[in-house]
Amino acid sequence: MTNSNPESQEARTVSNFLRDQMAEDVLAKKYGDAIVQTRFPPEPNGYLHIGHAKAICIDFGLADEFGGRTNLRFDDTNPEKEEQEYVDSIMTDVRWLGFKWDRLCYASDYFGQLYEWALQLVKAGKAYVDDLTADEIRQYRGTLTEPGKDSPYRNRSVEENLGLFLRMKSGEFPDGSRVLRAKIDMTSPNLNMRDPVMYRILHASHHRTGDDWCIYPMYDFAHGQSDSIENVTHSMCTLEFADHQPLYRWYIEQLGIFPSQQIEFDRLNLTYTLLSKRKLLQLVQEGRVSGWDDPRMPTLSGIRRRGFTPEALRAFCASIGASRTNGTTDIEVLEHFQRDDLNRRATRAMAVLNPLKLVIDNYPEGQEELFEVVNNPEDPAAGVRQVPFSRIVYIEQDDFREVPPPKYFRLSPGKEVRLRAAYFITANSVLKDADGNVVEVHCTYDPASRGGNSPDGRKVKSTLHWVSDAHAVSAEIRLYDKLFTKADPNDYAEGESFLSNLNPDSLTVLTGAKLEPSLANAKLGDRFQFERVGYFCLDRDSTEGKLVFNRTLSLKDSWAKIEKKAGS
RNA sequence: UGGGCGAUCGUCUAAUGGUAGGACAGUGCCCUUUGGAGGCACUUGUCUAGGUUCGAAUCCUAGUCGCCCAGCCA
């Protein structure tokens, strides 16, 4: 159930086959008067990423639309990979995205019931204990094109199977020595039906059940039944599980339990983004990024630290919908929804990332003025603030060119521009260092243009942001770019790996930025638009004496586009 | 060479036998005290070949291409 967010635009929800199916089932009373019940079933073996956000929006969002409920269920049947740290982060991320689960469940809550059901199948002659090694099981399974062969242990008596399974459970056998398998069909064209393993022996401590068990159910023997136990009506999962659906149904039918329905949809893929838990883990473990919440990571914690908002993520997910087509969504779409959200909500401020000193020669020395600036032109309710001005201000190095290229509207010798909300100024001369770099620009201002107005109707082609030298606060600015240089990070040459597609310039740290004084009061979670530059948020690395801002996204920059075109 | 699933603008996604539409990206113009935002316009698509039908993206047949499956992972 979402906290539908009023200030987020009604994220045009696209029709999709999942919603259609649900509507049809509700109308046909497929489950009688029972409510729509869904679940979000992550395995706690890693951090959630943007791909999970799509699944979360589908699981929670759709149930909510039909007045149903959603459980958060940890699919924790493999104690060797799962940890409490991941459970905690997943709960944090789901809540942050704006969803509230009905019940908090764990597959491990059902270990007792699952064991009873395994016993039931053994007694019915539908399951048997196999002594084959893992290697032998693989050989007996056959291949994609050849049928498998029956295990020599397949026809053990019910009594023998019962005895053996009991002893498996009581810990008499070492890991890997035996498994419990369903007796289905070794010649099935669907490999999942070739006597799938139901239980394996694992003398491992489980993050919740400790050492209570030394046998653990496989995904296939746990997921459908867990859905059934929770009366899940629509069990949405990704496409790669489609081949498992016959088995999902087989267990439910053999056991005669609530018939949950599995429905598959396409996984999210994004350009320039890796969404594989294994590879993300590798990036973290090898120190290629600073951690799971590195702002360049596609994890929800990384995205959050970067400054992305749950509202934007939800709008993005609503817009991409769901289908059964494998595709790759342009990262631009995500960025569009984030800019759209931030444009409407972010407080504006002026910050100069790469300062260039601008001296206003005819402005009285020692004089100060306060100019009133709107906090957000998109939102009058955001009010205004006072920004101090004085004789020496900083402007962006990019905003001055001694020799302006064509179509360059910013400051250059002899040109007049507006300092936002302050005055019109005209550049006169420059000071250079020994290397010939411009280090100081001298200009004159027009007192009649106070407030940035043009009393005589005179136009300037450009408005620059600025920060008063005497009042500036310093900050570290972290500029993030794509983590990978290729749209498909997995497109690498022979003998290389996805690591060779890592973008060496994905992080640029600026230490000399000058900010308007109001930014000294920024709090964690505040979001700003640094005018003409981009969207920024305070990073948690900030300390009392040191501000650190993350760039969430740059603003769309049509000058950069002109420059690029001219250059190519 | 088995089985499952899929194929609609560059990308993602609608149209459920009846005008192929939207979003992102792109291009041009307008507007602008953010070269931001906004507005207007434009461009581009039903995998192929047959068939059914008054009418097909949709139904049928045959191809082609793509993804997934041979963990005691999920």
XYZ file of C-alpha atoms (C1' of nucleotides) in Angstrom:
642
model
C 0.000 0.000 0.000
C 1.601 3.167 -1.088
C 1.525 6.487 0.574
C 0.325 7.974 -2.643
C 2.208 11.187 -2.800
C 0.061 14.175 -3.618
C 2.870 16.449 -4.751
C 4.203 13.943 -7.234
C 2.564 14.311 -10.596
C -0.040 11.670 -11.213
C 2.725 9.604 -12.845
C 0.690 8.617 -15.826
C 0.199 4.967 -15.173
C 0.468 2.914 -18.284
C -1.836 0.008 -18.863
C -0.102 -3.334 -18.647
C -0.934 -7.010 -18.840
C -0.483 -7.582 -15.117
C -3.100 -5.021 -14.231
C -5.377 -6.400 -16.935
C -5.010 -9.909 -15.548
C -5.688 -8.749 -12.037
C -8.741 -6.783 -13.108
C -10.060 -9.811 -14.942
C -9.506 -12.112 -11.962
C -11.167 -9.710 -9.575
C -14.133 -9.299 -11.906
C -14.475 -13.061 -12.381
C -14.114 -13.563 -8.635
C -11.432 -16.118 -9.328
C -10.596 -16.116 -5.635
C -14.131 -15.519 -4.439
C -14.339 -12.512 -2.193
C -10.735 -12.829 -1.104
C -8.698 -9.655 -1.461
C -5.872 -9.339 -3.901
C -2.752 -10.498 -2.112
C 0.762 -10.050 -3.430
C 4.233 -10.314 -2.006
C 7.664 -8.864 -2.603
C 10.084 -11.767 -2.088
C 13.737 -10.662 -2.014
C 16.541 -12.980 -0.993
C 18.556 -11.200 1.707
C 21.868 -11.769 -0.011
C 22.579 -8.269 -1.271
C 21.321 -4.739 -1.502
C 18.221 -3.793 -3.443
C 18.761 -1.945 -6.707
C 16.706 0.022 -9.204
C 15.562 -3.231 -10.819
C 13.989 -4.242 -7.517
C 12.265 -0.871 -7.397
C 10.332 -1.883 -10.472
C 9.288 -5.163 -8.863
C 8.359 -3.393 -5.641
C 6.217 -0.877 -7.502
C 4.470 -3.701 -9.312
C 3.939 -5.895 -6.266
C 2.839 -3.138 -3.923
C 1.365 -0.766 -6.461
C -0.931 -3.221 -8.164
C -2.238 -4.740 -4.943
C -2.921 -1.250 -3.694
C -4.855 -0.362 -6.837
C -7.190 -3.281 -6.230
C -7.562 -2.679 -2.527
C -5.302 -5.595 -1.734
C -2.305 -6.185 0.477
C 1.351 -6.977 0.025
C 3.662 -8.951 2.260
C 7.366 -8.402 2.447
C 8.728 -11.924 2.438
C 12.377 -12.776 2.711
C 13.206 -15.766 0.579
C 15.790 -17.042 3.002
C 16.257 -20.700 2.182
C 20.018 -20.557 1.639
C 21.817 -19.864 4.939
C 25.200 -19.722 3.262
C 24.489 -16.461 1.431
C 22.024 -14.635 3.583
C 22.660 -12.104 6.311
C 20.793 -9.871 8.723
C 22.594 -6.816 7.299
C 20.786 -7.383 4.031
C 17.434 -7.937 5.723
C 17.806 -4.574 7.450
C 18.846 -2.713 4.328
C 15.973 -4.194 2.344
C 13.405 -3.066 4.886
C 14.923 0.415 4.927
C 14.836 0.605 1.141
C 11.240 -0.598 0.761
C 10.069 1.924 3.331
C 12.110 4.675 1.723
C 10.512 3.942 -1.633
C 7.229 4.727 0.084
C 5.632 1.342 0.589
C 4.247 -0.351 3.650
C 4.004 -4.081 3.827
C 1.053 -5.809 5.397
C 2.892 -8.728 6.981
C 6.615 -9.216 7.411
C 7.307 -12.834 6.502
C 10.216 -15.156 6.053
C 10.322 -18.373 4.077
C 12.184 -19.684 7.104
C 8.975 -19.202 9.119
C 7.601 -22.057 7.058
C 10.446 -24.548 7.474
C 8.292 -26.686 9.771
C 5.326 -26.726 7.424
C 7.551 -27.328 4.414
C 9.091 -30.305 6.164
C 5.634 -31.726 6.876
C 4.718 -31.321 3.243
C 7.913 -33.066 2.169
C 6.962 -35.959 4.434
C 3.529 -36.004 2.819
C 5.055 -36.345 -0.633
C 7.432 -39.066 0.522
C 4.491 -40.997 1.983
C 2.569 -40.559 -1.250
C 5.489 -42.029 -3.163
C 6.095 -38.672 -4.868
C 9.501 -37.989 -3.392
C 12.622 -40.017 -2.734
C 16.026 -39.778 -1.151
C 18.820 -39.894 -3.680
C 22.396 -40.909 -2.795
C 23.890 -39.750 -6.047
C 26.600 -37.090 -5.811
C 25.932 -33.635 -7.186
C 28.075 -34.529 -10.145
C 26.181 -37.714 -10.829
C 22.862 -35.963 -10.530
C 23.997 -33.556 -13.183
C 25.006 -36.415 -15.474
C 21.738 -38.253 -14.926
C 19.779 -35.100 -15.663
C 20.623 -35.277 -19.362
C 21.027 -32.174 -21.466
C 18.830 -29.647 -23.218
C 18.437 -32.041 -26.133
C 18.738 -35.461 -24.460
C 16.392 -36.862 -21.821
C 17.692 -37.755 -18.392
C 17.931 -41.183 -16.777
C 16.323 -42.414 -13.602
C 18.553 -42.472 -10.572
C 19.246 -45.989 -9.283
C 17.747 -44.821 -5.970
C 14.533 -43.637 -7.540
C 12.461 -46.652 -6.604
C 13.263 -46.997 -2.949
C 10.332 -47.985 -0.790
C 8.324 -45.364 1.065
C 9.608 -46.792 4.356
C 13.229 -46.560 3.303
C 12.742 -43.023 2.008
C 11.010 -41.996 5.205
C 13.787 -43.434 7.323
C 16.495 -41.813 5.261
C 14.800 -38.404 5.145
C 14.305 -38.473 8.912
C 17.995 -39.243 9.323
C 18.899 -36.440 6.907
C 16.943 -34.094 9.110
C 18.460 -35.359 12.317
C 21.928 -34.633 11.068
C 23.294 -38.113 10.535
C 24.685 -37.387 7.081
C 27.327 -34.976 5.882
C 26.634 -32.061 3.549
C 26.040 -33.135 -0.008
C 25.744 -36.820 0.700
C 22.040 -37.116 -0.053
C 19.121 -35.051 -1.267
C 15.373 -35.401 -1.310
C 13.980 -35.233 -4.829
C 10.500 -35.028 -6.249
C 9.601 -38.030 -8.391
C 8.268 -36.445 -11.583
C 9.714 -37.237 -14.995
C 13.358 -37.604 -15.976
C 12.464 -37.329 -19.646
C 10.580 -34.044 -19.419
C 11.687 -31.444 -21.965
C 11.532 -28.990 -19.067
C 14.665 -29.620 -17.026
C 12.955 -28.299 -13.918
C 10.630 -31.298 -13.984
C 13.424 -33.893 -14.116
C 13.082 -34.939 -10.487
C 14.047 -31.588 -8.969
C 15.871 -31.461 -5.667
C 13.559 -30.507 -2.805
C 15.957 -30.580 0.144
C 19.715 -30.501 0.516
C 21.848 -31.154 3.582
C 23.560 -27.984 4.804
C 25.132 -27.921 8.244
C 25.063 -24.150 8.272
C 23.721 -21.592 10.717
C 20.735 -19.700 9.444
C 20.379 -15.991 10.197
C 17.018 -16.648 11.848
C 16.647 -20.319 12.679
C 20.218 -20.746 13.862
C 21.152 -24.418 14.019
C 17.608 -25.771 14.192
C 17.934 -27.261 10.746
C 20.618 -29.024 8.787
C 18.410 -29.604 5.769
C 17.127 -26.641 3.775
C 14.436 -26.516 1.093
C 15.277 -25.398 -2.423
C 13.674 -22.282 -3.892
C 11.207 -24.340 -5.922
C 10.049 -26.306 -2.929
C 9.586 -23.149 -0.868
C 8.362 -20.319 -3.008
C 5.022 -21.569 -4.274
C 4.097 -23.034 -0.934
C 5.043 -19.821 0.838
C 2.761 -17.969 -1.571
C 0.060 -20.496 -0.835
C 0.411 -20.199 2.920
C 0.004 -16.431 2.640
C -2.967 -16.779 0.271
C -1.077 -14.876 -2.376
C -3.404 -14.500 -5.339
C -0.949 -12.998 -7.816
C 2.664 -14.011 -7.516
C 4.592 -11.767 -9.866
C 8.147 -12.627 -10.744
C 10.609 -12.105 -13.552
C 10.655 -13.925 -16.870
C 13.447 -16.363 -16.083
C 11.105 -18.158 -13.713
C 8.600 -18.982 -16.422
C 10.144 -22.442 -16.828
C 9.570 -23.031 -13.142
C 5.858 -22.430 -13.302
C 4.933 -26.041 -14.111
C 6.855 -27.135 -11.027
C 5.358 -24.334 -8.945
C 1.957 -25.682 -9.890
C 2.936 -29.338 -9.470
C 3.821 -28.876 -5.798
C 0.642 -26.919 -5.127
C -1.492 -29.532 -6.837
C 0.173 -32.527 -5.199
C -0.229 -30.887 -1.825
C -3.771 -29.721 -2.527
C -3.141 -26.267 -1.118
C -4.262 -22.711 -2.008
C -3.616 -22.194 -5.723
C -1.505 -19.076 -5.966
C -0.901 -17.958 -9.529
C 2.567 -17.108 -10.777
C 2.783 -14.433 -13.480
C 6.066 -13.412 -15.075
C 7.118 -10.001 -16.365
C 10.300 -8.533 -17.779
C 13.245 -7.588 -15.643
C 14.425 -3.971 -15.804
C 17.566 -3.267 -17.788
C 19.067 0.213 -17.976
C 21.716 1.560 -20.292
C 25.119 2.264 -18.709
C 23.997 0.308 -15.673
C 24.767 -3.080 -14.220
C 21.950 -4.765 -12.343
C 23.527 -8.029 -11.322
C 23.849 -8.607 -7.596
C 26.970 -10.647 -8.173
C 28.745 -7.949 -10.144
C 27.629 -5.178 -7.826
C 29.041 -7.204 -4.947
C 32.295 -7.500 -6.874
C 32.494 -3.723 -7.331
C 32.063 -3.298 -3.587
C 34.475 -6.046 -2.559
C 37.206 -4.948 -4.946
C 36.887 -1.353 -3.802
C 35.939 -0.065 -7.245
C 33.310 1.992 -5.462
C 33.212 3.213 -1.886
C 30.467 0.815 -0.833
C 26.917 -0.347 -1.489
C 25.768 3.236 -1.077
C 28.355 4.827 -3.323
C 26.317 7.460 -5.176
C 27.355 5.929 -8.496
C 25.826 2.571 -7.596
C 22.386 1.615 -8.955
C 21.468 0.315 -5.498
C 18.592 2.055 -3.810
C 20.968 3.126 -1.061
C 23.385 4.534 -3.633
C 20.678 6.273 -5.576
C 19.274 7.680 -2.356
C 22.637 9.076 -1.291
C 23.039 10.517 -4.761
C 19.878 12.517 -4.128
C 17.277 10.657 -6.132
C 13.784 10.740 -4.696
C 11.265 7.954 -4.129
C 8.650 10.022 -5.938
C 10.774 10.135 -9.072
C 11.545 6.437 -8.888
C 7.867 5.612 -8.587
C 6.963 7.871 -11.486
C 9.685 6.226 -13.543
C 8.446 2.728 -12.720
C 4.864 3.689 -13.494
C 5.896 5.034 -16.858
C 7.939 2.051 -17.997
C 5.172 -0.353 -17.032
C 5.688 -4.078 -17.436
C 5.616 -6.424 -20.364
C 7.089 -9.731 -21.440
C 9.569 -8.154 -23.858
C 13.251 -8.137 -23.064
C 14.501 -4.630 -23.549
C 16.777 -1.984 -22.176
C 15.401 1.299 -20.978
C 17.406 4.422 -21.628
C 18.943 5.797 -18.455
C 17.754 9.166 -19.805
C 14.205 8.210 -18.948
C 15.081 7.742 -15.292
C 17.009 11.010 -15.314
C 14.080 12.771 -16.933
C 11.698 11.757 -14.157
C 14.236 12.773 -11.543
C 14.812 16.201 -13.090
C 11.070 16.647 -13.454
C 10.544 15.942 -9.765
C 13.452 18.039 -8.539
C 12.592 20.925 -10.828
C 9.289 21.270 -9.060
C 10.602 20.807 -5.526
C 14.248 21.734 -5.204
C 15.189 24.994 -3.526
C 17.278 27.197 -5.800
C 20.613 28.532 -4.658
C 23.702 30.005 -6.233
C 26.951 28.073 -6.120
C 30.081 28.604 -8.147
C 31.854 25.339 -8.743
C 34.994 26.616 -10.460
C 35.363 30.207 -9.271
C 36.733 33.101 -11.284
C 37.149 36.401 -9.484
C 35.088 39.266 -10.865
C 35.886 42.786 -9.635
C 33.284 45.483 -10.182
C 35.497 48.522 -10.453
C 32.826 51.185 -10.124
C 31.015 49.532 -7.187
C 31.865 51.333 -3.951
C 34.503 49.566 -1.899
C 33.118 48.198 1.375
C 29.509 48.475 0.229
C 27.139 45.544 0.685
C 23.624 44.960 -0.521
C 21.076 42.241 0.010
C 19.110 41.097 -2.985
C 15.858 39.251 -2.781
C 15.876 36.041 -4.807
C 13.015 33.591 -5.324
C 13.603 30.163 -3.839
C 11.782 28.311 -6.561
C 10.211 29.881 -9.635
C 8.118 26.700 -10.038
C 6.666 27.070 -6.571
C 5.719 30.539 -5.302
C 5.025 29.042 -1.880
C 8.738 28.385 -1.482
C 9.186 32.091 -0.849
C 12.245 34.268 -1.176
C 15.627 34.727 0.486
C 18.196 37.486 0.792
C 21.529 37.042 -0.937
C 24.444 39.366 -0.108
C 26.309 41.213 -2.826
C 29.583 43.152 -2.795
C 32.320 44.535 -4.994
C 34.086 41.253 -5.561
C 32.073 38.241 -6.600
C 32.875 34.852 -8.066
C 31.473 33.664 -11.328
C 31.951 30.329 -13.046
C 35.164 30.008 -15.072
C 33.024 28.645 -17.890
C 31.008 31.844 -17.907
C 33.856 33.985 -19.205
C 35.771 33.693 -22.455
C 38.379 36.178 -23.498
C 37.682 35.165 -27.073
C 34.044 34.081 -27.296
C 33.231 31.298 -29.734
C 30.171 31.682 -32.000
C 26.850 31.604 -30.152
C 28.582 32.139 -26.827
C 26.254 34.484 -24.952
C 28.072 34.701 -21.649
C 30.639 37.212 -20.496
C 33.536 38.349 -22.659
C 35.381 41.661 -23.001
C 32.998 44.444 -23.965
C 29.879 42.280 -23.470
C 27.111 43.032 -21.033
C 25.376 40.304 -19.020
C 23.148 40.159 -15.966
C 24.300 38.948 -12.590
C 21.206 37.146 -11.434
C 18.950 39.331 -9.305
C 21.762 41.905 -8.934
C 23.006 44.122 -11.735
C 23.936 44.331 -15.376
C 27.693 44.315 -15.774
C 30.069 44.860 -18.668
C 33.490 43.250 -18.796
C 36.426 45.567 -19.407
C 39.756 43.883 -18.792
C 41.397 40.762 -17.438
C 44.356 39.846 -15.235
C 46.380 36.779 -16.158
C 48.801 34.568 -14.302
C 52.245 33.604 -15.550
C 50.756 30.842 -17.677
C 48.386 33.181 -19.384
C 45.258 31.985 -17.586
C 42.641 34.571 -16.807
C 42.543 34.879 -13.011
C 40.528 38.051 -12.590
C 37.996 39.915 -14.669
C 37.334 43.595 -14.183
C 33.974 45.043 -15.063
C 31.647 47.973 -14.451
C 28.047 47.778 -13.356
C 25.001 49.813 -14.206
C 23.441 51.085 -10.974
C 20.141 51.591 -12.790
C 19.810 47.860 -13.314
C 19.500 47.161 -9.607
C 17.784 43.846 -8.931
C 18.741 42.667 -12.395
C 16.088 44.835 -13.987
C 16.394 46.657 -17.237
C 14.716 50.044 -16.757
C 15.370 51.091 -20.352
C 14.280 47.780 -21.816
C 17.827 46.926 -22.808
C 18.290 43.174 -23.275
C 21.190 40.986 -22.310
C 21.582 37.537 -23.764
C 22.735 35.894 -20.607
C 22.241 35.785 -16.861
C 25.047 34.478 -14.688
C 24.968 33.090 -11.173
C 27.457 34.533 -8.710
C 28.593 34.411 -5.103
C 29.919 37.345 -3.098
C 33.539 36.845 -2.111
C 33.122 38.352 1.326
C 30.146 36.167 2.168
C 30.930 32.908 0.386
C 31.063 29.586 2.170
C 33.395 26.918 0.855
C 32.401 23.365 0.080
C 33.556 20.165 -1.472
C 31.498 19.193 -4.471
C 31.353 15.660 -5.801
C 30.376 15.397 -9.422
C 29.165 12.011 -10.533
C 28.980 10.661 -13.997
C 28.025 7.270 -15.399
C 29.855 4.382 -13.770
C 30.382 2.722 -17.134
C 31.427 4.108 -20.473
C 29.395 1.669 -22.527
C 25.638 1.544 -22.845
C 26.016 -2.186 -22.274
C 28.671 -2.653 -19.574
C 28.772 -6.332 -20.457
C 30.004 -5.552 -23.946
C 33.728 -6.135 -23.502
C 36.544 -7.552 -25.579
C 37.859 -11.101 -25.381
C 39.946 -11.679 -22.309
C 38.569 -8.605 -20.563
C 35.669 -8.126 -18.175
C 32.970 -5.599 -17.436
C 35.561 -3.859 -15.272
C 37.322 -2.563 -18.367
C 34.185 -0.559 -19.128
C 34.383 1.296 -15.814
C 34.379 5.053 -16.403
C 37.627 6.501 -14.964
C 35.922 9.897 -14.729
C 32.799 8.779 -12.923
C 33.773 10.863 -9.879
C 35.245 14.361 -9.916
C 35.887 16.078 -6.614
C 35.919 19.871 -6.575
C 37.380 21.405 -3.445
C 37.291 25.119 -4.164
C 33.607 25.744 -4.712
C 32.088 28.989 -3.404
C 28.505 28.867 -2.171
C 26.017 31.518 -1.186
C 25.843 31.729 2.624
C 22.324 30.245 2.951
C 23.774 26.883 1.969
C 25.739 26.747 5.209
C 22.450 25.732 6.849
C 21.803 22.796 4.521
C 20.625 19.662 6.241
C 20.861 16.026 5.225
C 17.947 15.279 2.935
C 17.659 18.854 1.646
C 17.708 19.084 -2.117
C 18.882 22.057 -4.090
C 19.127 23.268 -7.581
C 22.359 25.192 -7.928
C 21.107 27.560 -10.590
C 22.355 26.872 -14.082
C 24.449 23.969 -12.779
C 22.403 21.054 -11.511
C 20.676 19.332 -8.624
C 22.628 18.744 -5.447
C 22.147 17.321 -1.985
C 24.223 17.386 1.156
C 26.292 14.236 1.574
C 26.510 12.393 4.857
C 30.288 12.927 4.827
C 29.629 16.569 5.702
C 30.879 17.658 9.105
C 30.451 20.730 11.258
C 33.169 22.664 9.489
C 33.008 21.053 6.096
C 30.160 20.946 3.617
C 30.085 18.168 1.051
C 27.532 18.214 -1.742
C 26.710 15.451 -4.199
C 25.568 16.294 -7.668
C 22.429 14.287 -8.272
C 22.136 15.300 -11.904
C 23.308 18.177 -14.034
C 20.769 20.488 -15.586
C 20.067 19.953 -19.237
C 22.691 22.053 -20.905
C 21.960 23.355 -24.365
C 25.255 25.231 -24.564
C 27.147 21.982 -23.992
C 25.179 20.547 -26.863
C 26.095 23.443 -29.165
C 29.733 23.105 -28.162
C 29.700 19.390 -28.761
C 28.167 19.807 -32.162
C 30.694 22.471 -33.123
C 33.500 20.259 -31.905
C 32.513 17.188 -33.835
C 19.867 -29.999 -32.468
C 14.834 -30.130 -26.888
C 11.514 -26.919 -24.231
C 9.594 -22.095 -22.759
C 8.903 -16.941 -23.931
C 8.990 -12.840 -27.108
C 9.247 -9.382 -31.671
C 5.215 -2.070 -32.740
C 9.178 4.852 -34.001
C 16.446 5.243 -32.201
C 14.588 3.466 -26.946
C 10.475 1.993 -23.667
C 5.339 1.316 -24.046
C -0.253 1.557 -25.692
C -3.946 0.026 -29.214
C -7.571 -6.688 -26.657
C -10.546 -7.520 -35.338
C -12.271 -0.990 -36.660
C -8.174 6.293 -37.383
C -1.012 2.797 -35.025
C -1.075 6.775 -29.850
C 2.120 8.348 -25.617
C 6.820 9.009 -23.152
C 12.182 9.573 -23.538
C 15.829 10.953 -27.033
C 16.514 14.046 -31.569
C 15.508 18.543 -34.792
C 13.497 23.495 -35.565
C 10.917 27.706 -33.687
C 8.768 30.707 -29.557
C 9.422 32.328 -24.603
C 12.713 33.160 -20.539
C 16.020 37.586 -14.647
C 18.593 29.838 -14.702
C 21.330 28.629 -22.447
C 17.016 25.669 -16.454
C 11.742 25.239 -16.733
C 7.756 25.934 -20.211
C 5.095 26.215 -25.188
C 4.508 24.876 -30.434
C 5.919 22.002 -34.516
C 8.529 18.101 -37.110
C 10.834 13.390 -38.140
C 10.837 8.052 -37.638
C 7.508 2.125 -36.368
C 3.693 -2.949 -36.615
C 10.305 -8.864 -38.133
C 9.412 -11.600 -43.158
C 6.194 -14.343 -46.530
C 1.613 -16.256 -47.292
C -3.589 -16.824 -45.633
C -8.664 -15.699 -43.106
C -11.704 -11.072 -43.135
C -15.507 -5.663 -45.656
C -11.393 -4.589 -42.421
C -5.294 -7.595 -39.296
C -0.128 -4.884 -35.062
C -4.057 -8.106 -33.243
C -6.477 -14.411 -35.797
C -4.078 -18.826 -38.793
C 0.375 -21.139 -41.319
C 5.479 -21.175 -42.367
C 9.999 -18.803 -41.656
C 13.630 -15.278 -39.362
C 15.755 -13.113 -35.212
C 16.297 -12.419 -29.793
C 16.057 -13.906 -24.561
C 15.769 -17.915 -20.798
C 16.660 -23.192 -19.009
C 21.377 -28.543 -18.059
C 23.038 -25.154 -9.170
C 22.481 -29.703 -3.815
C 21.608 -20.591 -6.036
C 17.260 -17.557 -5.959
